Every structure is written in structure tokens, then in C-alpha cells.
Amino acid sequence: ALNMEMIEKDRLVSYFKKRGKNTHKGTYGHLFILAGSLGKTGAAVMAGKAALEMRAGLVTVGTPKSCLPIVARSMMELMTEPLEETTEWTLSEKALDKIKELLKGKNAVLIGPGISTHKQTSKLIRSLLPLIEVPVILDAVLASVYVHGLSGDMPVKKTGEKSLMAGDIIDFLPQAVLSMEQDKKDQ
């Protein structure tokens, strides 16, 4: 059975209570964002800005090393990490070990804003997804791959929650939700 719930403004406001005394930004979680590629650094910056506006305590953006200066200059509040890249300024599968280190201590992960569909980037994501043990949000490009079953051998079962931001594939959201519900039952 598909369970949906409408979240009204009054309930949503309750999530954004005034922060407590004697707390610091680390008290409010640490999000890791894997994002950006040549010509798409703005997506990485916008994702980071949105996370901070939604009151994530700490936000780290991992991006191809050639893209890092643009992301870092665009929003100084973000922490940034340069990652190994292909000659086309996309994430390389060689970035996996560093990303595994960066995931330590994170409370959630967002993968995909401005990410490329380069073959090495796809290999990286296929290797990375089963290693993540916290909630993951996949952006529209990666969600599209999941929904349409084009992932090939991309692992979809892992510890933690699966979330999809449907973006431009909103028409396929019901199938995605049903697929995720079935995955939960199968675990």
C-alpha cells in the first residue's frame, strides 16, 4: 500500500524551531553533497546554499578539483573538498577512496546536482551507493536512472533510506515510490 502524507505549513514550521542555547553548528548535522562538473558548478553551489537555508549545521561539497575554485568562491559558508577528476572535469572513479573518508561522520548524503553522466562518474556512483550507511538523496538524473531501470548493475539495496528528488521526472514518481516500497518489503 502506498502511504502519502500532505505536510501543511504549520507542521513544516515546527521543523525550523529556534536553535537551542549552548549548541553549535555541529549539533545540527553534517550533509555531504557530491556535485558539479564542467559547466555545472552552479548546481553544486545552489544545492549547498539550499542545505544551509534548510538549516543543516554543516555542509561539505565534494566536486571535481578543477571545479572547486568556482564552488568555493561562490559561497564561503560551504566547506569544499577537491576530488579526482577525468580530463573532462567530471568525477573520476579514482575519487572513491577519498569520498569514503569524507563520508565519515556525515548524517546524510546528496548525490547528483550538476553531476555528469560520464562513464567514470557512473562507475564511481555504482561503487559508492552500497557503501553509504546514512540517508541518501539522489537528484533527478540519478533518480531517472533508478526509475527507468537503466542502472544496469547499479546496486539499489543498502543500509539507510532511499529518497528521490523527482525534478523533471515527476510523471514517474508513483512508479518510483512503489519500487521503493517493494524494496523495503524485500529487505
JSON list of C-alpha atoms in Angstrom, two decimals:
[
{"chain": "A", "resi": 1, "resn": "ALA", "atom": "CA", "xyz": [0.00, 0.00, 0.00]},
{"chain": "A", "resi": 2, "resn": "LEU", "atom": "CA", "xyz": [1.24, 3.42, -0.92]},
{"chain": "A", "resi": 3, "resn": "ASN", "atom": "CA", "xyz": [1.32, 5.82, 2.02]},
{"chain": "A", "resi": 4, "resn": "MET", "atom": "CA", "xyz": [1.33, 9.52, 1.20]},
{"chain": "A", "resi": 5, "resn": "GLU", "atom": "CA", "xyz": [1.02, 12.43, 3.53]},
{"chain": "A", "resi": 6, "resn": "MET", "atom": "CA", "xyz": [0.39, 16.12, 2.88]},
{"chain": "A", "resi": 7, "resn": "ILE", "atom": "CA", "xyz": [2.61, 18.32, 5.00]},
{"chain": "A", "resi": 8, "resn": "GLU", "atom": "CA", "xyz": [0.90, 21.59, 5.86]},
{"chain": "A", "resi": 9, "resn": "LYS", "atom": "CA", "xyz": [2.72, 24.85, 6.52]},
{"chain": "A", "resi": 10, "resn": "ASP", "atom": "CA", "xyz": [2.05, 24.75, 10.29]},
{"chain": "A", "resi": 11, "resn": "ARG", "atom": "CA", "xyz": [3.74, 21.36, 10.60]},
{"chain": "A", "resi": 12, "resn": "LEU", "atom": "CA", "xyz": [6.63, 22.38, 8.39]},
{"chain": "A", "resi": 13, "resn": "VAL", "atom": "CA", "xyz": [7.31, 25.47, 10.52]},
{"chain": "A", "resi": 14, "resn": "SER", "atom": "CA", "xyz": [7.76, 23.21, 13.55]},
{"chain": "A", "resi": 15, "resn": "TYR", "atom": "CA", "xyz": [10.86, 21.73, 11.94]},
{"chain": "A", "resi": 16, "resn": "PHE", "atom": "CA", "xyz": [12.53, 25.14, 11.97]},
{"chain": "A", "resi": 17, "resn": "LYS", "atom": "CA", "xyz": [12.43, 25.95, 15.65]},
{"chain": "A", "resi": 18, "resn": "LYS", "atom": "CA", "xyz": [14.85, 28.43, 17.13]},
{"chain": "A", "resi": 19, "resn": "ARG", "atom": "CA", "xyz": [18.17, 26.77, 17.81]},
{"chain": "A", "resi": 20, "resn": "GLY", "atom": "CA", "xyz": [18.93, 25.95, 21.40]},
{"chain": "A", "resi": 21, "resn": "LYS", "atom": "CA", "xyz": [21.39, 27.71, 23.67]},
{"chain": "A", "resi": 22, "resn": "ASN", "atom": "CA", "xyz": [24.79, 26.11, 24.17]},
{"chain": "A", "resi": 23, "resn": "THR", "atom": "CA", "xyz": [24.66, 24.43, 20.78]},
{"chain": "A", "resi": 24, "resn": "HIS", "atom": "CA", "xyz": [26.84, 24.86, 17.72]},
{"chain": "A", "resi": 25, "resn": "LYS", "atom": "CA", "xyz": [26.53, 24.16, 14.02]},
{"chain": "A", "resi": 26, "resn": "GLY", "atom": "CA", "xyz": [27.82, 20.62, 14.51]},
{"chain": "A", "resi": 27, "resn": "THR", "atom": "CA", "xyz": [24.81, 19.90, 16.71]},
{"chain": "A", "resi": 28, "resn": "TYR", "atom": "CA", "xyz": [22.56, 20.22, 13.67]},
{"chain": "A", "resi": 29, "resn": "GLY", "atom": "CA", "xyz": [24.03, 17.57, 11.40]},
{"chain": "A", "resi": 30, "resn": "HIS", "atom": "CA", "xyz": [26.56, 17.36, 8.60]},
{"chain": "A", "resi": 31, "resn": "LEU", "atom": "CA", "xyz": [25.49, 16.88, 4.99]},
{"chain": "A", "resi": 32, "resn": "PHE", "atom": "CA", "xyz": [27.86, 15.69, 2.28]},
{"chain": "A", "resi": 33, "resn": "ILE", "atom": "CA", "xyz": [27.00, 16.78, -1.26]},
{"chain": "A", "resi": 34, "resn": "LEU", "atom": "CA", "xyz": [28.64, 15.10, -4.24]},
{"chain": "A", "resi": 35, "resn": "ALA", "atom": "CA", "xyz": [28.04, 17.52, -7.08]},
{"chain": "A", "resi": 36, "resn": "GLY", "atom": "CA", "xyz": [29.27, 19.54, -10.02]},
{"chain": "A", "resi": 37, "resn": "SER", "atom": "CA", "xyz": [31.11, 19.07, -13.28]},
{"chain": "A", "resi": 38, "resn": "LEU", "atom": "CA", "xyz": [32.37, 21.30, -16.09]},
{"chain": "A", "resi": 39, "resn": "GLY", "atom": "CA", "xyz": [29.75, 23.97, -16.75]},
{"chain": "A", "resi": 40, "resn": "LYS", "atom": "CA", "xyz": [27.54, 22.80, -13.89]},
{"chain": "A", "resi": 41, "resn": "THR", "atom": "CA", "xyz": [29.20, 24.19, -10.80]},
{"chain": "A", "resi": 42, "resn": "GLY", "atom": "CA", "xyz": [26.16, 26.38, -10.16]},
{"chain": "A", "resi": 43, "resn": "ALA", "atom": "CA", "xyz": [24.13, 23.28, -9.32]},
{"chain": "A", "resi": 44, "resn": "ALA", "atom": "CA", "xyz": [26.65, 22.33, -6.64]},
{"chain": "A", "resi": 45, "resn": "VAL", "atom": "CA", "xyz": [26.54, 25.85, -5.19]},
{"chain": "A", "resi": 46, "resn": "MET", "atom": "CA", "xyz": [22.73, 26.02, -5.25]},
{"chain": "A", "resi": 47, "resn": "ALA", "atom": "CA", "xyz": [22.44, 22.64, -3.52]},
{"chain": "A", "resi": 48, "resn": "GLY", "atom": "CA", "xyz": [24.84, 23.78, -0.81]},
{"chain": "A", "resi": 49, "resn": "LYS", "atom": "CA", "xyz": [23.03, 27.07, -0.35]},
{"chain": "A", "resi": 50, "resn": "ALA", "atom": "CA", "xyz": [19.67, 25.29, -0.12]},
{"chain": "A", "resi": 51, "resn": "ALA", "atom": "CA", "xyz": [21.04, 22.90, 2.51]},
{"chain": "A", "resi": 52, "resn": "LEU", "atom": "CA", "xyz": [22.27, 25.80, 4.62]},
{"chain": "A", "resi": 53, "resn": "GLU", "atom": "CA", "xyz": [18.97, 27.62, 4.21]},
{"chain": "A", "resi": 54, "resn": "MET", "atom": "CA", "xyz": [17.17, 24.47, 5.36]},
{"chain": "A", "resi": 55, "resn": "ARG", "atom": "CA", "xyz": [19.35, 24.76, 8.47]},
{"chain": "A", "resi": 56, "resn": "ALA", "atom": "CA", "xyz": [21.79, 21.91, 8.03]},
{"chain": "A", "resi": 57, "resn": "GLY", "atom": "CA", "xyz": [24.51, 22.55, 10.59]},
{"chain": "A", "resi": 58, "resn": "LEU", "atom": "CA", "xyz": [27.49, 21.77, 8.35]},
{"chain": "A", "resi": 59, "resn": "VAL", "atom": "CA", "xyz": [27.62, 21.26, 4.60]},
{"chain": "A", "resi": 60, "resn": "THR", "atom": "CA", "xyz": [30.58, 19.83, 2.68]},
{"chain": "A", "resi": 61, "resn": "VAL", "atom": "CA", "xyz": [30.55, 19.81, -1.12]},
{"chain": "A", "resi": 62, "resn": "GLY", "atom": "CA", "xyz": [32.80, 17.31, -2.91]},
{"chain": "A", "resi": 63, "resn": "THR", "atom": "CA", "xyz": [33.39, 18.35, -6.50]},
{"chain": "A", "resi": 64, "resn": "PRO", "atom": "CA", "xyz": [35.93, 17.75, -9.29]},
{"chain": "A", "resi": 65, "resn": "LYS", "atom": "CA", "xyz": [39.16, 19.53, -8.34]},
{"chain": "A", "resi": 66, "resn": "SER", "atom": "CA", "xyz": [39.07, 21.87, -11.35]},
{"chain": "A", "resi": 67, "resn": "CYS", "atom": "CA", "xyz": [35.55, 22.96, -10.35]},
{"chain": "A", "resi": 68, "resn": "LEU", "atom": "CA", "xyz": [36.46, 23.57, -6.70]},
{"chain": "A", "resi": 69, "resn": "PRO", "atom": "CA", "xyz": [37.62, 27.21, -7.01]},
{"chain": "A", "resi": 70, "resn": "ILE", "atom": "CA", "xyz": [34.31, 28.22, -8.56]},
{"chain": "A", "resi": 71, "resn": "VAL", "atom": "CA", "xyz": [32.24, 26.44, -5.90]},
{"chain": "A", "resi": 72, "resn": "ALA", "atom": "CA", "xyz": [34.41, 27.70, -3.02]},
{"chain": "A", "resi": 73, "resn": "ARG", "atom": "CA", "xyz": [34.32, 31.33, -4.21]},
{"chain": "A", "resi": 74, "resn": "SER", "atom": "CA", "xyz": [30.59, 31.27, -4.82]},
{"chain": "A", "resi": 75, "resn": "MET", "atom": "CA", "xyz": [29.64, 30.51, -1.24]},
{"chain": "A", "resi": 76, "resn": "MET", "atom": "CA", "xyz": [32.21, 30.82, 1.51]},
{"chain": "A", "resi": 77, "resn": "GLU", "atom": "CA", "xyz": [29.93, 29.21, 4.13]},
{"chain": "A", "resi": 78, "resn": "LEU", "atom": "CA", "xyz": [30.32, 25.85, 2.42]},
{"chain": "A", "resi": 79, "resn": "MET", "atom": "CA", "xyz": [33.15, 23.50, 3.17]},
{"chain": "A", "resi": 80, "resn": "THR", "atom": "CA", "xyz": [34.59, 22.12, -0.06]},
{"chain": "A", "resi": 81, "resn": "GLU", "atom": "CA", "xyz": [36.70, 19.13, -0.99]},
{"chain": "A", "resi": 82, "resn": "PRO", "atom": "CA", "xyz": [38.54, 18.64, -4.30]},
{"chain": "A", "resi": 83, "resn": "LEU", "atom": "CA", "xyz": [38.04, 15.21, -5.84]},
{"chain": "A", "resi": 84, "resn": "GLU", "atom": "CA", "xyz": [39.88, 13.30, -8.56]},
{"chain": "A", "resi": 85, "resn": "GLU", "atom": "CA", "xyz": [38.51, 14.08, -12.00]},
{"chain": "A", "resi": 86, "resn": "THR", "atom": "CA", "xyz": [38.55, 12.96, -15.60]},
{"chain": "A", "resi": 87, "resn": "THR", "atom": "CA", "xyz": [40.12, 15.08, -18.33]},
{"chain": "A", "resi": 88, "resn": "GLU", "atom": "CA", "xyz": [36.59, 16.44, -18.93]},
{"chain": "A", "resi": 89, "resn": "TRP", "atom": "CA", "xyz": [36.33, 17.84, -15.36]},
{"chain": "A", "resi": 90, "resn": "THR", "atom": "CA", "xyz": [33.87, 15.17, -14.22]},
{"chain": "A", "resi": 91, "resn": "LEU", "atom": "CA", "xyz": [34.17, 12.96, -11.17]},
{"chain": "A", "resi": 92, "resn": "SER", "atom": "CA", "xyz": [36.59, 10.08, -11.66]},
{"chain": "A", "resi": 93, "resn": "GLU", "atom": "CA", "xyz": [36.22, 6.62, -10.19]},
{"chain": "A", "resi": 94, "resn": "LYS", "atom": "CA", "xyz": [39.62, 7.32, -8.59]},
{"chain": "A", "resi": 95, "resn": "ALA", "atom": "CA", "xyz": [37.80, 9.64, -6.15]},
{"chain": "A", "resi": 96, "resn": "LEU", "atom": "CA", "xyz": [36.16, 6.70, -4.34]},
{"chain": "A", "resi": 97, "resn": "ASP", "atom": "CA", "xyz": [38.71, 6.29, -1.52]},
{"chain": "A", "resi": 98, "resn": "LYS", "atom": "CA", "xyz": [38.66, 9.99, -0.65]},
{"chain": "A", "resi": 99, "resn": "ILE", "atom": "CA", "xyz": [34.86, 10.07, -0.74]},
{"chain": "A", "resi": 100, "resn": "LYS", "atom": "CA", "xyz": [34.74, 7.08, 1.64]},
{"chain": "A", "resi": 101, "resn": "GLU", "atom": "CA", "xyz": [36.88, 9.10, 4.06]},
{"chain": "A", "resi": 102, "resn": "LEU", "atom": "CA", "xyz": [34.70, 12.18, 3.63]},
{"chain": "A", "resi": 103, "resn": "LEU", "atom": "CA", "xyz": [31.56, 10.19, 4.46]},
{"chain": "A", "resi": 104, "resn": "LYS", "atom": "CA", "xyz": [32.80, 9.51, 7.99]},
{"chain": "A", "resi": 105, "resn": "GLY", "atom": "CA", "xyz": [30.72, 11.47, 10.50]},
{"chain": "A", "resi": 106, "resn": "LYS", "atom": "CA", "xyz": [28.14, 12.64, 7.96]},
{"chain": "A", "resi": 107, "resn": "ASN", "atom": "CA", "xyz": [24.42, 12.36, 8.74]},
{"chain": "A", "resi": 108, "resn": "ALA", "atom": "CA", "xyz": [23.09, 12.42, 5.17]},
{"chain": "A", "resi": 109, "resn": "VAL", "atom": "CA", "xyz": [24.31, 12.49, 1.57]},
{"chain": "A", "resi": 110, "resn": "LEU", "atom": "CA", "xyz": [23.05, 14.25, -1.54]},
{"chain": "A", "resi": 111, "resn": "ILE", "atom": "CA", "xyz": [24.37, 12.92, -4.84]},
{"chain": "A", "resi": 112, "resn": "GLY", "atom": "CA", "xyz": [23.89, 14.45, -8.22]},
{"chain": "A", "resi": 113, "resn": "PRO", "atom": "CA", "xyz": [23.36, 18.20, -8.63]},
{"chain": "A", "resi": 114, "resn": "GLY", "atom": "CA", "xyz": [25.33, 19.08, -11.75]},
{"chain": "A", "resi": 115, "resn": "ILE", "atom": "CA", "xyz": [26.99, 15.68, -11.84]},
{"chain": "A", "resi": 116, "resn": "SER", "atom": "CA", "xyz": [27.84, 14.31, -15.27]},
{"chain": "A", "resi": 117, "resn": "THR", "atom": "CA", "xyz": [26.81, 11.06, -16.88]},
{"chain": "A", "resi": 118, "resn": "HIS", "atom": "CA", "xyz": [30.44, 10.34, -17.85]},
{"chain": "A", "resi": 119, "resn": "LYS", "atom": "CA", "xyz": [31.29, 6.62, -17.80]},
{"chain": "A", "resi": 120, "resn": "GLN", "atom": "CA", "xyz": [33.82, 7.01, -14.95]},
{"chain": "A", "resi": 121, "resn": "THR", "atom": "CA", "xyz": [31.34, 9.03, -12.91]},
{"chain": "A", "resi": 122, "resn": "SER", "atom": "CA", "xyz": [28.74, 6.29, -13.36]},
{"chain": "A", "resi": 123, "resn": "LYS", "atom": "CA", "xyz": [31.26, 3.68, -12.20]},
{"chain": "A", "resi": 124, "resn": "LEU", "atom": "CA", "xyz": [32.04, 5.83, -9.17]},
{"chain": "A", "resi": 125, "resn": "ILE", "atom": "CA", "xyz": [28.37, 6.11, -8.21]},
{"chain": "A", "resi": 126, "resn": "ARG", "atom": "CA", "xyz": [27.78, 2.37, -8.70]},
{"chain": "A", "resi": 127, "resn": "SER", "atom": "CA", "xyz": [30.70, 1.65, -6.36]},
{"chain": "A", "resi": 128, "resn": "LEU", "atom": "CA", "xyz": [29.71, 4.32, -3.85]},
{"chain": "A", "resi": 129, "resn": "LEU", "atom": "CA", "xyz": [25.99, 3.73, -3.28]},
{"chain": "A", "resi": 130, "resn": "PRO", "atom": "CA", "xyz": [26.23, 0.40, -1.43]},
{"chain": "A", "resi": 131, "resn": "LEU", "atom": "CA", "xyz": [28.84, 1.88, 0.93]},
{"chain": "A", "resi": 132, "resn": "ILE", "atom": "CA", "xyz": [26.66, 4.70, 2.23]},
{"chain": "A", "resi": 133, "resn": "GLU", "atom": "CA", "xyz": [25.02, 3.93, 5.57]},
{"chain": "A", "resi": 134, "resn": "VAL", "atom": "CA", "xyz": [23.07, 7.17, 6.09]},
{"chain": "A", "resi": 135, "resn": "PRO", "atom": "CA", "xyz": [20.03, 8.57, 4.26]},
{"chain": "A", "resi": 136, "resn": "VAL", "atom": "CA", "xyz": [20.77, 9.37, 0.61]},
{"chain": "A", "resi": 137, "resn": "ILE", "atom": "CA", "xyz": [19.04, 11.76, -1.76]},
{"chain": "A", "resi": 138, "resn": "LEU", "atom": "CA", "xyz": [19.59, 11.21, -5.48]},
{"chain": "A", "resi": 139, "resn": "ASP", "atom": "CA", "xyz": [18.88, 14.14, -7.76]},
{"chain": "A", "resi": 140, "resn": "ALA", "atom": "CA", "xyz": [16.74, 13.89, -10.89]},
{"chain": "A", "resi": 141, "resn": "VAL", "atom": "CA", "xyz": [19.39, 12.46, -13.23]},
{"chain": "A", "resi": 142, "resn": "LEU", "atom": "CA", "xyz": [20.25, 9.59, -10.89]},
{"chain": "A", "resi": 143, "resn": "ALA", "atom": "CA", "xyz": [16.62, 9.12, -9.89]},
{"chain": "A", "resi": 144, "resn": "SER", "atom": "CA", "xyz": [15.73, 8.85, -13.56]},
{"chain": "A", "resi": 145, "resn": "VAL", "atom": "CA", "xyz": [18.23, 6.03, -13.95]},
{"chain": "A", "resi": 146, "resn": "TYR", "atom": "CA", "xyz": [16.69, 4.28, -10.94]},
{"chain": "A", "resi": 147, "resn": "VAL", "atom": "CA", "xyz": [13.08, 4.78, -12.05]},
{"chain": "A", "resi": 148, "resn": "HIS", "atom": "CA", "xyz": [13.62, 3.68, -15.63]},
{"chain": "A", "resi": 149, "resn": "GLY", "atom": "CA", "xyz": [15.67, 0.66, -14.62]},
{"chain": "A", "resi": 150, "resn": "LEU", "atom": "CA", "xyz": [18.62, 1.83, -16.67]},
{"chain": "A", "resi": 151, "resn": "SER", "atom": "CA", "xyz": [21.05, 1.36, -13.84]},
{"chain": "A", "resi": 152, "resn": "GLY", "atom": "CA", "xyz": [22.41, -1.93, -15.13]},
{"chain": "A", "resi": 153, "resn": "ASP", "atom": "CA", "xyz": [24.30, -3.38, -12.22]},
{"chain": "A", "resi": 154, "resn": "MET", "atom": "CA", "xyz": [23.89, -0.28, -10.04]},
{"chain": "A", "resi": 155, "resn": "PRO", "atom": "CA", "xyz": [23.13, -1.57, -6.54]},
{"chain": "A", "resi": 156, "resn": "VAL", "atom": "CA", "xyz": [19.90, -0.24, -5.11]},
{"chain": "A", "resi": 157, "resn": "LYS", "atom": "CA", "xyz": [19.79, -2.09, -1.80]},
{"chain": "A", "resi": 158, "resn": "LYS", "atom": "CA", "xyz": [21.77, -0.56, 1.02]},
{"chain": "A", "resi": 159, "resn": "THR", "atom": "CA", "xyz": [21.54, 0.35, 4.66]},
{"chain": "A", "resi": 160, "resn": "GLY", "atom": "CA", "xyz": [19.59, 3.51, 5.35]},
{"chain": "A", "resi": 161, "resn": "GLU", "atom": "CA", "xyz": [16.79, 5.21, 3.49]},
{"chain": "A", "resi": 162, "resn": "LYS", "atom": "CA", "xyz": [16.36, 5.82, -0.21]},
{"chain": "A", "resi": 163, "resn": "SER", "atom": "CA", "xyz": [14.95, 9.17, -1.25]},
{"chain": "A", "resi": 164, "resn": "LEU", "atom": "CA", "xyz": [14.34, 10.53, -4.71]},
{"chain": "A", "resi": 165, "resn": "MET", "atom": "CA", "xyz": [14.01, 14.13, -5.82]},
{"chain": "A", "resi": 166, "resn": "ALA", "atom": "CA", "xyz": [11.89, 13.69, -8.90]},
{"chain": "A", "resi": 167, "resn": "GLY", "atom": "CA", "xyz": [12.59, 17.04, -10.56]},
{"chain": "A", "resi": 168, "resn": "ASP", "atom": "CA", "xyz": [11.88, 16.71, -14.25]},
{"chain": "A", "resi": 169, "resn": "ILE", "atom": "CA", "xyz": [10.69, 13.10, -13.94]},
{"chain": "A", "resi": 170, "resn": "ILE", "atom": "CA", "xyz": [7.66, 13.90, -11.79]},
{"chain": "A", "resi": 171, "resn": "ASP", "atom": "CA", "xyz": [5.46, 11.82, -14.10]},
{"chain": "A", "resi": 172, "resn": "PHE", "atom": "CA", "xyz": [7.35, 8.73, -12.99]},
{"chain": "A", "resi": 173, "resn": "LEU", "atom": "CA", "xyz": [7.21, 9.42, -9.26]},
{"chain": "A", "resi": 174, "resn": "PRO", "atom": "CA", "xyz": [4.39, 6.93, -8.48]},
{"chain": "A", "resi": 175, "resn": "GLN", "atom": "CA", "xyz": [6.39, 4.08, -10.02]},
{"chain": "A", "resi": 176, "resn": "ALA", "atom": "CA", "xyz": [9.49, 5.16, -8.08]},
{"chain": "A", "resi": 177, "resn": "VAL", "atom": "CA", "xyz": [7.59, 5.19, -4.79]},
{"chain": "A", "resi": 178, "resn": "LEU", "atom": "CA", "xyz": [6.08, 1.77, -5.49]},
{"chain": "A", "resi": 179, "resn": "SER", "atom": "CA", "xyz": [9.52, 0.42, -6.35]},
{"chain": "A", "resi": 180, "resn": "MET", "atom": "CA", "xyz": [10.98, 1.82, -3.13]},
{"chain": "A", "resi": 181, "resn": "GLU", "atom": "CA", "xyz": [8.08, 0.37, -1.10]},
{"chain": "A", "resi": 182, "resn": "GLN", "atom": "CA", "xyz": [8.76, -3.04, -2.66]},
{"chain": "A", "resi": 183, "resn": "ASP", "atom": "CA", "xyz": [12.48, -2.72, -1.83]},
{"chain": "A", "resi": 184, "resn": "LYS", "atom": "CA", "xyz": [11.58, -2.05, 1.82]},
{"chain": "A", "resi": 185, "resn": "LYS", "atom": "CA", "xyz": [9.40, -5.17, 1.92]},
{"chain": "A", "resi": 186, "resn": "ASP", "atom": "CA", "xyz": [12.17, -7.25, 0.34]},
{"chain": "A", "resi": 187, "resn": "GLN", "atom": "CA", "xyz": [14.77, -6.23, 2.94]}
]
